[in-house]
XYZ file of C-alpha atoms in Angstrom:
563
model
C 65.378 -74.145 -0.487
C 67.875 -72.069 1.330
C 66.924 -70.620 4.610
C 66.984 -66.812 4.780
C 70.117 -65.407 6.313
C 69.587 -64.282 9.842
C 70.706 -60.789 10.519
C 72.795 -60.337 13.618
C 71.191 -58.120 16.179
C 74.599 -57.324 17.530
C 75.637 -55.840 14.190
C 72.601 -53.652 14.149
C 73.309 -52.579 17.663
C 76.860 -51.676 16.763
C 75.740 -49.629 13.774
C 73.082 -47.761 15.770
C 74.145 -44.248 16.887
C 74.853 -44.027 20.558
C 73.156 -41.578 22.833
C 75.293 -39.297 24.936
C 74.862 -38.710 28.610
C 74.840 -35.272 30.105
C 78.574 -35.504 30.751
C 79.375 -36.607 27.201
C 80.032 -40.300 27.880
C 78.329 -42.921 25.870
C 75.334 -44.474 27.495
C 75.659 -48.196 27.624
C 73.141 -50.236 25.672
C 74.046 -53.485 27.285
C 70.975 -55.402 28.381
C 70.231 -57.406 31.427
C 71.194 -61.032 30.879
C 67.789 -62.200 31.962
C 66.124 -60.519 28.947
C 65.731 -62.051 25.543
C 68.381 -60.237 23.507
C 67.266 -61.642 20.184
C 63.622 -60.714 20.620
C 64.512 -57.234 21.782
C 66.898 -56.636 18.914
C 64.333 -57.689 16.294
C 61.663 -55.458 17.829
C 64.001 -52.507 18.006
C 65.224 -53.081 14.472
C 61.608 -52.991 13.205
C 60.881 -49.834 15.091
C 64.007 -48.196 13.832
C 63.295 -49.097 10.233
C 59.812 -47.667 10.552
C 61.228 -44.447 11.957
C 63.451 -44.014 8.966
C 60.630 -44.676 6.550
C 58.371 -42.191 8.405
C 61.107 -39.576 8.249
C 61.470 -40.012 4.527
C 57.676 -39.940 4.111
C 57.389 -36.693 6.081
C 60.136 -35.203 4.007
C 58.275 -36.168 0.850
C 55.042 -34.604 2.242
C 56.869 -31.408 3.100
C 58.224 -31.157 -0.399
C 54.861 -31.701 -2.000
C 53.138 -29.200 0.279
C 55.890 -26.687 -0.299
C 55.519 -27.022 -4.021
C 51.764 -26.642 -3.734
C 52.136 -23.567 -1.540
C 54.548 -21.987 -4.000
C 52.099 -22.677 -6.826
C 49.236 -21.111 -4.915
C 51.278 -18.019 -4.109
C 52.348 -17.646 -7.708
C 48.784 -18.045 -8.992
C 47.106 -15.983 -6.235
C 46.712 -12.688 -8.145
C 45.233 -14.554 -11.102
C 42.796 -16.465 -8.887
C 41.703 -13.358 -6.999
C 41.053 -11.565 -10.264
C 38.864 -14.369 -11.542
C 37.008 -14.613 -8.220
C 36.225 -10.906 -8.373
C 34.975 -11.230 -11.945
C 32.811 -14.183 -10.972
C 31.317 -12.233 -8.062
C 30.543 -9.241 -10.254
C 28.916 -11.486 -12.828
C 26.943 -13.169 -10.062
C 25.784 -9.776 -8.740
C 24.749 -8.589 -12.190
C 22.890 -11.827 -12.871
C 20.954 -11.431 -9.634
C 19.992 -7.878 -10.554
C 18.899 -8.804 -14.088
C 16.776 -11.651 -12.776
C 15.338 -9.431 -10.040
C 14.240 -6.845 -12.611
C 12.489 -9.599 -14.558
C 10.738 -10.785 -11.399
C 9.470 -7.282 -10.649
C 8.032 -7.002 -14.173
C 5.922 -10.126 -13.673
C 4.890 -9.144 -10.155
C 6.983 -11.768 -8.343
C 8.007 -9.350 -5.619
C 9.230 -11.831 -3.038
C 11.498 -13.523 -5.582
C 12.866 -10.161 -6.698
C 13.615 -9.128 -3.124
C 15.436 -12.411 -2.493
C 17.612 -11.868 -5.580
C 18.430 -8.302 -4.571
C 19.387 -9.548 -1.116
C 21.826 -11.987 -2.721
C 23.253 -9.165 -4.827
C 23.737 -7.108 -1.663
C 25.731 -9.952 -0.103
C 28.136 -9.684 -3.035
C 28.143 -5.884 -3.191
C 26.544 -3.839 -0.409
C 26.229 -0.717 -2.534
C 23.880 2.261 -2.576
C 22.924 1.467 -6.165
C 21.587 -1.982 -5.291
C 19.821 -0.677 -2.177
C 18.056 1.856 -4.392
C 17.048 -0.818 -6.889
C 15.761 -3.054 -4.136
C 13.848 -0.138 -2.632
C 12.289 0.599 -6.030
C 11.124 -3.007 -6.263
C 9.716 -2.966 -2.742
C 7.914 0.275 -3.499
C 6.318 -1.199 -6.621
C 5.190 -4.156 -4.543
C 3.541 -1.886 -1.977
C 6.061 -2.553 0.805
C 6.522 1.084 1.694
C 8.288 0.839 5.051
C 10.845 -1.676 3.750
C 11.447 0.463 0.669
C 12.085 3.526 2.820
C 14.569 1.561 4.923
C 16.629 0.598 1.865
C 16.549 4.133 0.484
C 17.954 5.263 3.836
C 20.688 2.601 3.628
C 21.586 3.981 0.207
C 21.817 7.513 1.591
C 24.148 6.403 4.394
C 26.405 4.561 1.946
C 26.864 7.528 -0.382
C 29.938 9.630 0.334
C 28.769 13.000 -1.033
C 25.532 14.929 -0.692
C 25.023 15.116 -4.447
C 25.073 11.346 -4.729
C 22.315 11.187 -2.111
C 19.899 13.146 -4.305
C 18.376 10.148 -6.196
C 17.580 8.383 -2.920
C 16.135 11.555 -1.402
C 14.002 12.063 -4.514
C 12.696 8.508 -4.315
C 11.895 8.884 -0.610
C 10.043 12.118 -1.301
C 8.063 10.482 -4.111
C 7.065 7.632 -1.837
C 5.912 9.961 0.922
C 4.064 12.114 -1.623
C 2.310 9.067 -3.050
C 1.167 8.106 0.437
C 0.129 11.712 1.184
C 2.639 12.088 3.997
C 3.177 15.696 3.012
C 5.439 16.809 5.901
C 7.991 14.050 5.245
C 7.760 14.505 1.475
C 8.441 18.203 1.934
C 11.534 17.497 4.054
C 12.950 15.193 1.396
C 12.494 17.654 -1.457
C 13.704 20.591 0.645
C 16.889 18.628 1.375
C 17.474 18.313 -2.365
C 16.930 22.044 -2.836
C 19.463 22.829 -0.100
C 22.032 20.512 -1.722
C 21.595 21.770 -5.290
C 20.587 25.395 -4.778
C 23.957 26.786 -5.920
C 24.246 24.440 -8.913
C 20.940 24.422 -10.823
C 20.202 21.062 -12.411
C 17.182 19.183 -13.687
C 16.997 17.529 -10.266
C 16.594 20.952 -8.664
C 13.770 21.793 -11.085
C 12.113 18.481 -10.293
C 12.439 19.109 -6.555
C 10.742 22.519 -6.884
C 7.910 21.013 -8.931
C 7.389 18.242 -6.414
C 7.420 20.719 -3.547
C 4.620 22.496 -5.412
C 2.697 19.208 -5.598
C 3.155 18.799 -1.856
C 1.772 22.314 -1.391
C -1.262 21.461 -3.526
C -1.826 18.383 -1.382
C -1.710 20.631 1.655
C -4.021 23.103 -0.133
C -1.379 25.789 0.132
C -1.812 27.128 -3.392
C 0.122 30.328 -2.775
C 3.205 28.312 -1.769
C 2.652 26.006 -4.739
C 2.606 29.008 -7.068
C 5.927 30.191 -5.587
C 7.588 26.804 -6.041
C 6.343 26.528 -9.623
C 7.737 30.015 -10.233
C 11.139 28.920 -8.896
C 11.059 25.954 -11.268
C 10.056 28.089 -14.257
C 13.055 30.377 -13.678
C 15.388 27.407 -14.256
C 13.633 25.646 -17.137
C 14.962 26.091 -20.660
C 12.674 24.015 -22.913
C 9.334 25.414 -24.108
C 7.363 22.225 -23.492
C 8.291 22.093 -19.824
C 7.821 25.845 -19.481
C 4.316 25.450 -20.893
C 3.480 22.687 -18.430
C 4.714 24.655 -15.416
C 2.892 27.850 -16.446
C -0.281 25.822 -16.936
C 0.030 24.584 -13.361
C 0.731 28.108 -12.155
C -2.438 29.199 -13.931
C -4.355 26.422 -12.217
C -3.114 27.570 -8.792
C -4.122 31.150 -9.580
C -7.538 29.952 -10.784
C -8.158 28.049 -7.552
C -7.319 31.167 -5.556
C -9.787 33.162 -7.649
C -7.024 35.310 -9.187
C -8.476 35.193 -12.675
C -6.198 37.711 -14.384
C -3.105 35.958 -13.033
C -4.542 32.656 -14.241
C -5.153 34.127 -17.703
C -1.592 35.477 -17.907
C -0.110 32.067 -17.139
C -2.479 30.160 -19.417
C -1.524 32.512 -22.273
C 2.178 31.723 -21.758
C 1.339 28.020 -21.602
C -0.579 28.225 -24.888
C 2.233 30.161 -26.579
C 4.882 27.600 -25.609
C 2.730 24.469 -25.845
C 3.495 21.479 -28.012
C 0.691 20.275 -30.313
C -0.184 17.564 -27.798
C -0.541 20.121 -24.991
C -2.290 22.850 -26.950
C -5.944 21.873 -26.657
C -5.822 21.354 -22.891
C -4.259 24.764 -22.318
C -6.606 26.552 -24.733
C -9.552 24.952 -22.952
C -8.380 26.339 -19.597
C -7.699 29.780 -21.071
C -11.161 29.939 -22.660
C -12.937 29.173 -19.396
C -10.757 31.649 -17.472
C -11.743 34.374 -19.947
C -15.441 33.484 -19.616
C -15.297 33.485 -15.828
C -13.545 36.837 -15.864
C -16.346 38.301 -17.966
C -14.219 38.505 -21.122
C -16.883 36.709 -23.148
C -15.658 37.572 -26.653
C -12.128 36.326 -25.956
C -13.509 33.234 -24.278
C -15.626 32.404 -27.324
C -12.628 33.050 -29.576
C -10.526 30.516 -27.668
C -13.404 28.027 -27.757
C -13.566 28.384 -31.541
C -9.849 27.601 -31.698
C -10.341 24.620 -29.395
C -13.182 23.185 -31.464
C -11.322 23.664 -34.754
C -8.875 20.862 -33.951
C -9.297 17.231 -33.026
C -8.487 16.720 -29.363
C -6.898 13.612 -27.913
C -8.626 14.243 -24.578
C -11.991 12.625 -23.876
C -12.971 15.513 -21.622
C -12.482 18.047 -24.398
C -14.456 15.984 -26.889
C -17.238 15.961 -24.326
C -17.058 19.756 -23.971
C -17.203 20.155 -27.747
C -20.296 17.955 -27.827
C -21.903 20.019 -25.070
C -21.383 23.274 -26.993
C -22.112 22.049 -30.497
C -23.879 18.691 -30.766
C -25.848 18.556 -27.493
C -25.387 14.804 -27.635
C -22.619 12.419 -26.590
C -22.312 8.827 -27.726
C -21.956 7.227 -24.294
C -25.021 9.035 -22.957
C -23.147 10.328 -19.924
C -20.244 12.545 -18.891
C -16.852 10.800 -18.722
C -15.954 9.915 -15.143
C -12.613 11.707 -15.533
C -14.388 14.910 -16.552
C -16.638 14.773 -13.475
C -13.720 13.980 -11.179
C -11.570 16.862 -12.440
C -14.443 19.340 -12.375
C -15.435 18.574 -8.805
C -11.862 18.328 -7.571
C -11.513 21.899 -8.824
C -14.836 22.808 -7.241
C -13.741 21.350 -3.902
C -10.487 23.315 -3.987
C -12.132 26.550 -5.055
C -14.652 26.295 -2.241
C -11.801 27.328 0.068
C -11.519 30.627 -1.873
C -15.007 32.131 -2.217
C -13.915 35.099 -4.356
C -15.126 34.677 -7.943
C -16.672 31.312 -7.049
C -20.151 32.253 -8.300
C -18.947 32.748 -11.878
C -17.287 29.329 -11.813
C -20.457 27.638 -10.528
C -22.691 29.379 -13.048
C -20.436 28.683 -16.021
C -20.419 24.977 -15.164
C -24.098 24.923 -14.235
C -23.442 23.873 -10.639
C -26.645 25.429 -9.348
C -29.379 24.510 -6.858
C -26.667 23.563 -4.351
C -28.821 24.527 -1.371
C -32.302 24.832 -2.842
C -32.541 21.257 -4.171
C -31.607 19.431 -0.925
C -33.803 21.771 1.098
C -36.792 21.079 -1.169
C -36.210 17.308 -0.981
C -35.881 17.336 2.815
C -39.137 19.261 3.209
C -40.975 16.938 0.818
C -39.671 13.835 2.581
C -40.981 14.984 5.937
C -44.372 15.719 4.407
C -44.748 12.633 2.225
C -43.291 9.743 4.222
C -43.907 11.053 7.730
C -40.337 11.317 8.946
C -39.393 14.114 11.344
C -36.138 15.674 12.446
C -34.564 13.600 15.179
C -36.284 10.360 14.142
C -33.030 8.966 12.726
C -34.437 5.781 11.254
C -33.558 6.116 7.567
C -30.637 4.189 6.080
C -29.396 6.468 3.297
C -27.174 6.156 0.224
C -26.063 9.530 -1.142
C -25.103 9.152 -4.822
C -22.721 11.915 -5.869
C -22.357 13.249 -2.348
C -19.701 15.800 -3.357
C -18.314 17.732 -0.405
C -21.313 16.751 1.706
C -23.047 20.113 1.986
C -26.464 18.547 1.257
C -26.337 16.177 4.205
C -27.071 18.929 6.713
C -30.725 18.603 5.620
C -30.881 14.820 6.128
C -28.567 13.791 8.957
C -31.216 14.309 11.653
C -33.539 11.993 9.704
C -30.954 9.279 9.196
C -29.683 6.257 11.062
C -26.841 5.423 8.667
C -25.469 7.386 5.697
C -23.147 6.146 2.943
C -21.725 8.744 0.553
C -20.318 7.924 -2.898
C -18.470 10.313 -5.202
C -15.948 10.087 -8.029
C -14.009 13.167 -6.853
C -11.327 12.319 -4.246
C -10.989 15.943 -3.112
C -14.750 16.244 -2.634
C -14.795 13.084 -0.535
C -11.909 14.479 1.509
C -14.025 17.575 2.167
C -16.993 15.408 3.118
C -14.861 13.548 5.663
C -14.132 16.849 7.340
C -17.835 17.282 8.020
C -17.919 15.508 11.340
C -20.805 13.115 11.969
C -22.380 13.704 8.548
C -21.402 10.375 6.961
C -20.922 6.950 8.482
C -18.968 5.781 5.441
C -17.625 7.308 2.236
C -16.499 5.611 -0.956
C -14.590 7.049 -3.912
C -15.612 5.896 -7.373
C -18.163 6.067 -10.143
C -21.627 5.741 -8.631
C -22.601 2.904 -10.985
C -19.423 0.955 -10.260
C -19.555 1.394 -6.489
C -23.317 0.933 -6.396
C -23.020 -2.424 -8.143
C -21.022 -3.747 -5.166
C -23.704 -2.875 -2.590
C -26.224 -5.477 -1.373
C -29.842 -5.607 -2.494
C -32.541 -3.934 -0.391
C -29.948 -2.220 1.792
C -31.448 1.249 2.306
C -34.628 3.266 2.813
C -33.597 6.384 0.908
C -31.400 7.007 -2.135
C -30.409 10.623 -2.750
C -29.039 11.927 -6.059
C -28.866 15.689 -5.698
C -27.184 17.601 -8.529
C -25.853 14.232 -9.713
C -28.068 12.906 -12.501
C -27.273 15.998 -14.579
C -24.080 14.207 -15.672
C -26.070 11.331 -17.152
C -28.285 11.517 -20.216
C -29.732 8.030 -20.264
C -30.938 7.314 -16.705
C -32.033 3.702 -17.123
C -28.967 2.264 -15.385
C -29.447 4.672 -12.493
C -33.093 3.705 -11.994
C -32.229 0.025 -12.249
C -29.509 0.375 -9.604
C -31.734 2.335 -7.224
C -34.602 -0.117 -7.646
C -32.259 -2.905 -6.511
C -30.794 -1.000 -3.557
C -34.071 0.235 -2.047
C -36.127 -1.761 0.381
C -39.838 -2.112 -0.446
C -41.478 1.230 0.283
C -38.133 3.043 0.023
C -37.764 6.463 -1.608
C -35.659 7.720 -4.506
C -35.186 11.511 -4.225
C -33.345 13.503 -6.889
C -33.350 16.589 -9.078
C -32.576 17.059 -12.774
C -32.006 20.151 -14.894
C -35.238 21.020 -16.672
C -35.872 22.310 -20.163
C -36.883 25.963 -19.869
C -37.888 25.768 -23.494
C -39.692 23.137 -25.510
C -37.792 19.835 -25.494
C -38.572 19.337 -29.200
C -39.157 15.654 -28.620
C -35.809 15.085 -26.866
C -35.864 12.888 -23.783
C -32.586 14.450 -22.680
C -30.085 16.890 -24.141
C -26.498 17.898 -23.344
C -25.964 21.615 -22.692
C -22.922 23.938 -22.793
C -22.447 23.574 -19.015
C -21.578 19.909 -19.496
C -24.840 18.900 -17.814
C -27.840 17.119 -19.277
C -31.418 18.361 -19.222
C -34.249 15.832 -18.917
C -37.840 15.954 -20.069
C -40.625 15.433 -17.511
C -42.319 12.754 -19.608
C -39.070 10.768 -19.836
C -38.629 10.778 -16.047
C -42.230 9.686 -15.487
C -41.905 6.828 -17.971
C -38.715 5.568 -16.314
C -40.334 5.621 -12.887
C -43.293 3.561 -14.067
C -41.073 1.120 -15.955
C -39.036 0.289 -12.852
C -42.006 -0.029 -10.516
C -41.889 3.357 -8.787
C -44.792 5.574 -7.838
C -44.318 9.336 -8.143
C -45.197 10.861 -4.763
C -43.849 14.383 -5.244
C -42.502 16.737 -7.917
C -41.814 20.453 -8.028
C -39.794 22.938 -10.055
C -37.224 25.267 -8.519
C -35.153 28.004 -10.150
C -31.771 29.659 -9.797
C -29.832 32.499 -11.385
C -27.919 31.615 -14.558
C -26.346 34.575 -16.386
C -24.520 32.382 -18.930
C -26.708 31.393 -21.851
C -26.248 29.650 -25.175
C -28.811 28.854 -27.839
C -28.574 26.601 -30.905
C -24.789 26.298 -30.934
C -24.256 30.053 -30.872
C -21.462 31.674 -28.821
C -21.839 31.992 -25.070
C -23.463 35.216 -23.945
C -24.025 36.751 -20.556
C -27.430 38.170 -19.595
C -28.466 39.994 -16.464
C -31.787 38.228 -15.913
C -30.910 34.670 -16.930
C -32.628 31.782 -15.155
C -32.183 28.034 -14.884
C -34.727 25.479 -13.680
C -34.548 22.146 -11.930
C -37.242 19.516 -11.392
C -37.303 17.790 -8.000
C -38.771 14.265 -7.771
C -39.630 11.762 -5.065
C -40.379 8.243 -6.287
C -41.444 5.458 -3.943
C -40.688 1.810 -4.533
C -43.768 -0.386 -4.362
C -44.215 -2.527 -1.248
C -44.787 -5.478 -3.562
C -41.678 -4.751 -5.655
C -39.098 -7.139 -4.242
């Protein structure tokens, strides 16, 4: 084999470029004779070759990177466009999924998705949607915060209206009437010069705020402002019905009649029966008996979709109702109206008499006197634990508070319970709901006295009531109540529904129930009150000057052995 040719280091040295000194002369590369010239030359040659290769490599890298950079710059608009599309699609997907989560009640998941959407697009629209979801999930403060974000992001006042409306609704729902009013008033100030449906809605909601504040005169004014802008008959009918309601509460019967007449004239078929019902009762209260009966005939000639109106028809015509009791909604609406009208005493007597709300003071006074005589309790003793079924606005409790240690009131009317809360120191606790439903949640043997004053008149069959009371009373406890009495022969009826929407009960029926549930009758008496409105055998309502109504007062005692 041939040996590889040895490259001369001197040749490489000669071919290498020479460095110049500062003065331009060539710098000598001659080495010291003591060094190893061959070793040095080989090392240098290797280093030099590597330098060349590195230079070429760097050049190649620069070219590649340059080409890549040019490609990126050329494609940049296309890439940015697709990135934007992807982000929008991502945002929309988050929103769609969030809506689905809200529908199934997965609030936390929905909020997380909306937060992701906001990262992509921090817009007022998404803040509003997120606030809506938070509101539905009961997170009021967080919802309000996002509505406020939406307001700050909008550039014009008009675009802020939806957020302001939502904020007002949320405050109204939570009965924060001052803040709700500010929100709706802001909308009115923005839209006043350009009437829109939003302006109408703001006026109507301001009226609802006024009703919550019990400022019915202001509510009437706001409803009037709304009615001046409304075009459609159906909405006009609804607003005039509400105006009539405000006038009725204030005892302005003729004004109420005028508005109810407009409501009836413009009503849709679905609205008609409700408005005719209100007009009929306004006529009757105002002493216009013939017109009231005429409207009742019109009401009863059609099938109503409202349970309350079917109940009223039964009370006037059939004197029987299939469920054996008044619908809870009927009782709630009636006594909400009663609670509101109590603030306006003018024409209140006619309202009470027409609806049979009598014995308001005489029944509790009779029961209080009988209690002190029969069970030996005196004013100031304060040892009775009391449950007041159908407490209403709490006016009866003035006769029992000095006898009581603890008093729980239950009523289905929220406005009545609100009134009762205003009676300081009368109730230790108050609950809103149907007395049977709320009573079923109370512990056994939890009280000494159960009161049901002007309450059982809205029940025909009293077996469930007696069963509940028997469970709640401690041994030796007392059940005190009154019922409307037949002032004519009961004709074998244990109970009968009358035109007032209240049931009358036969004495024998009450006695039998008491015995069946282990009670001993310790007191009964009959009291009377004035009742000018009369009806007999399904005939029209008439008004008489010397009409009377009667109520039977009972005290039943639970046996000491009845556990």
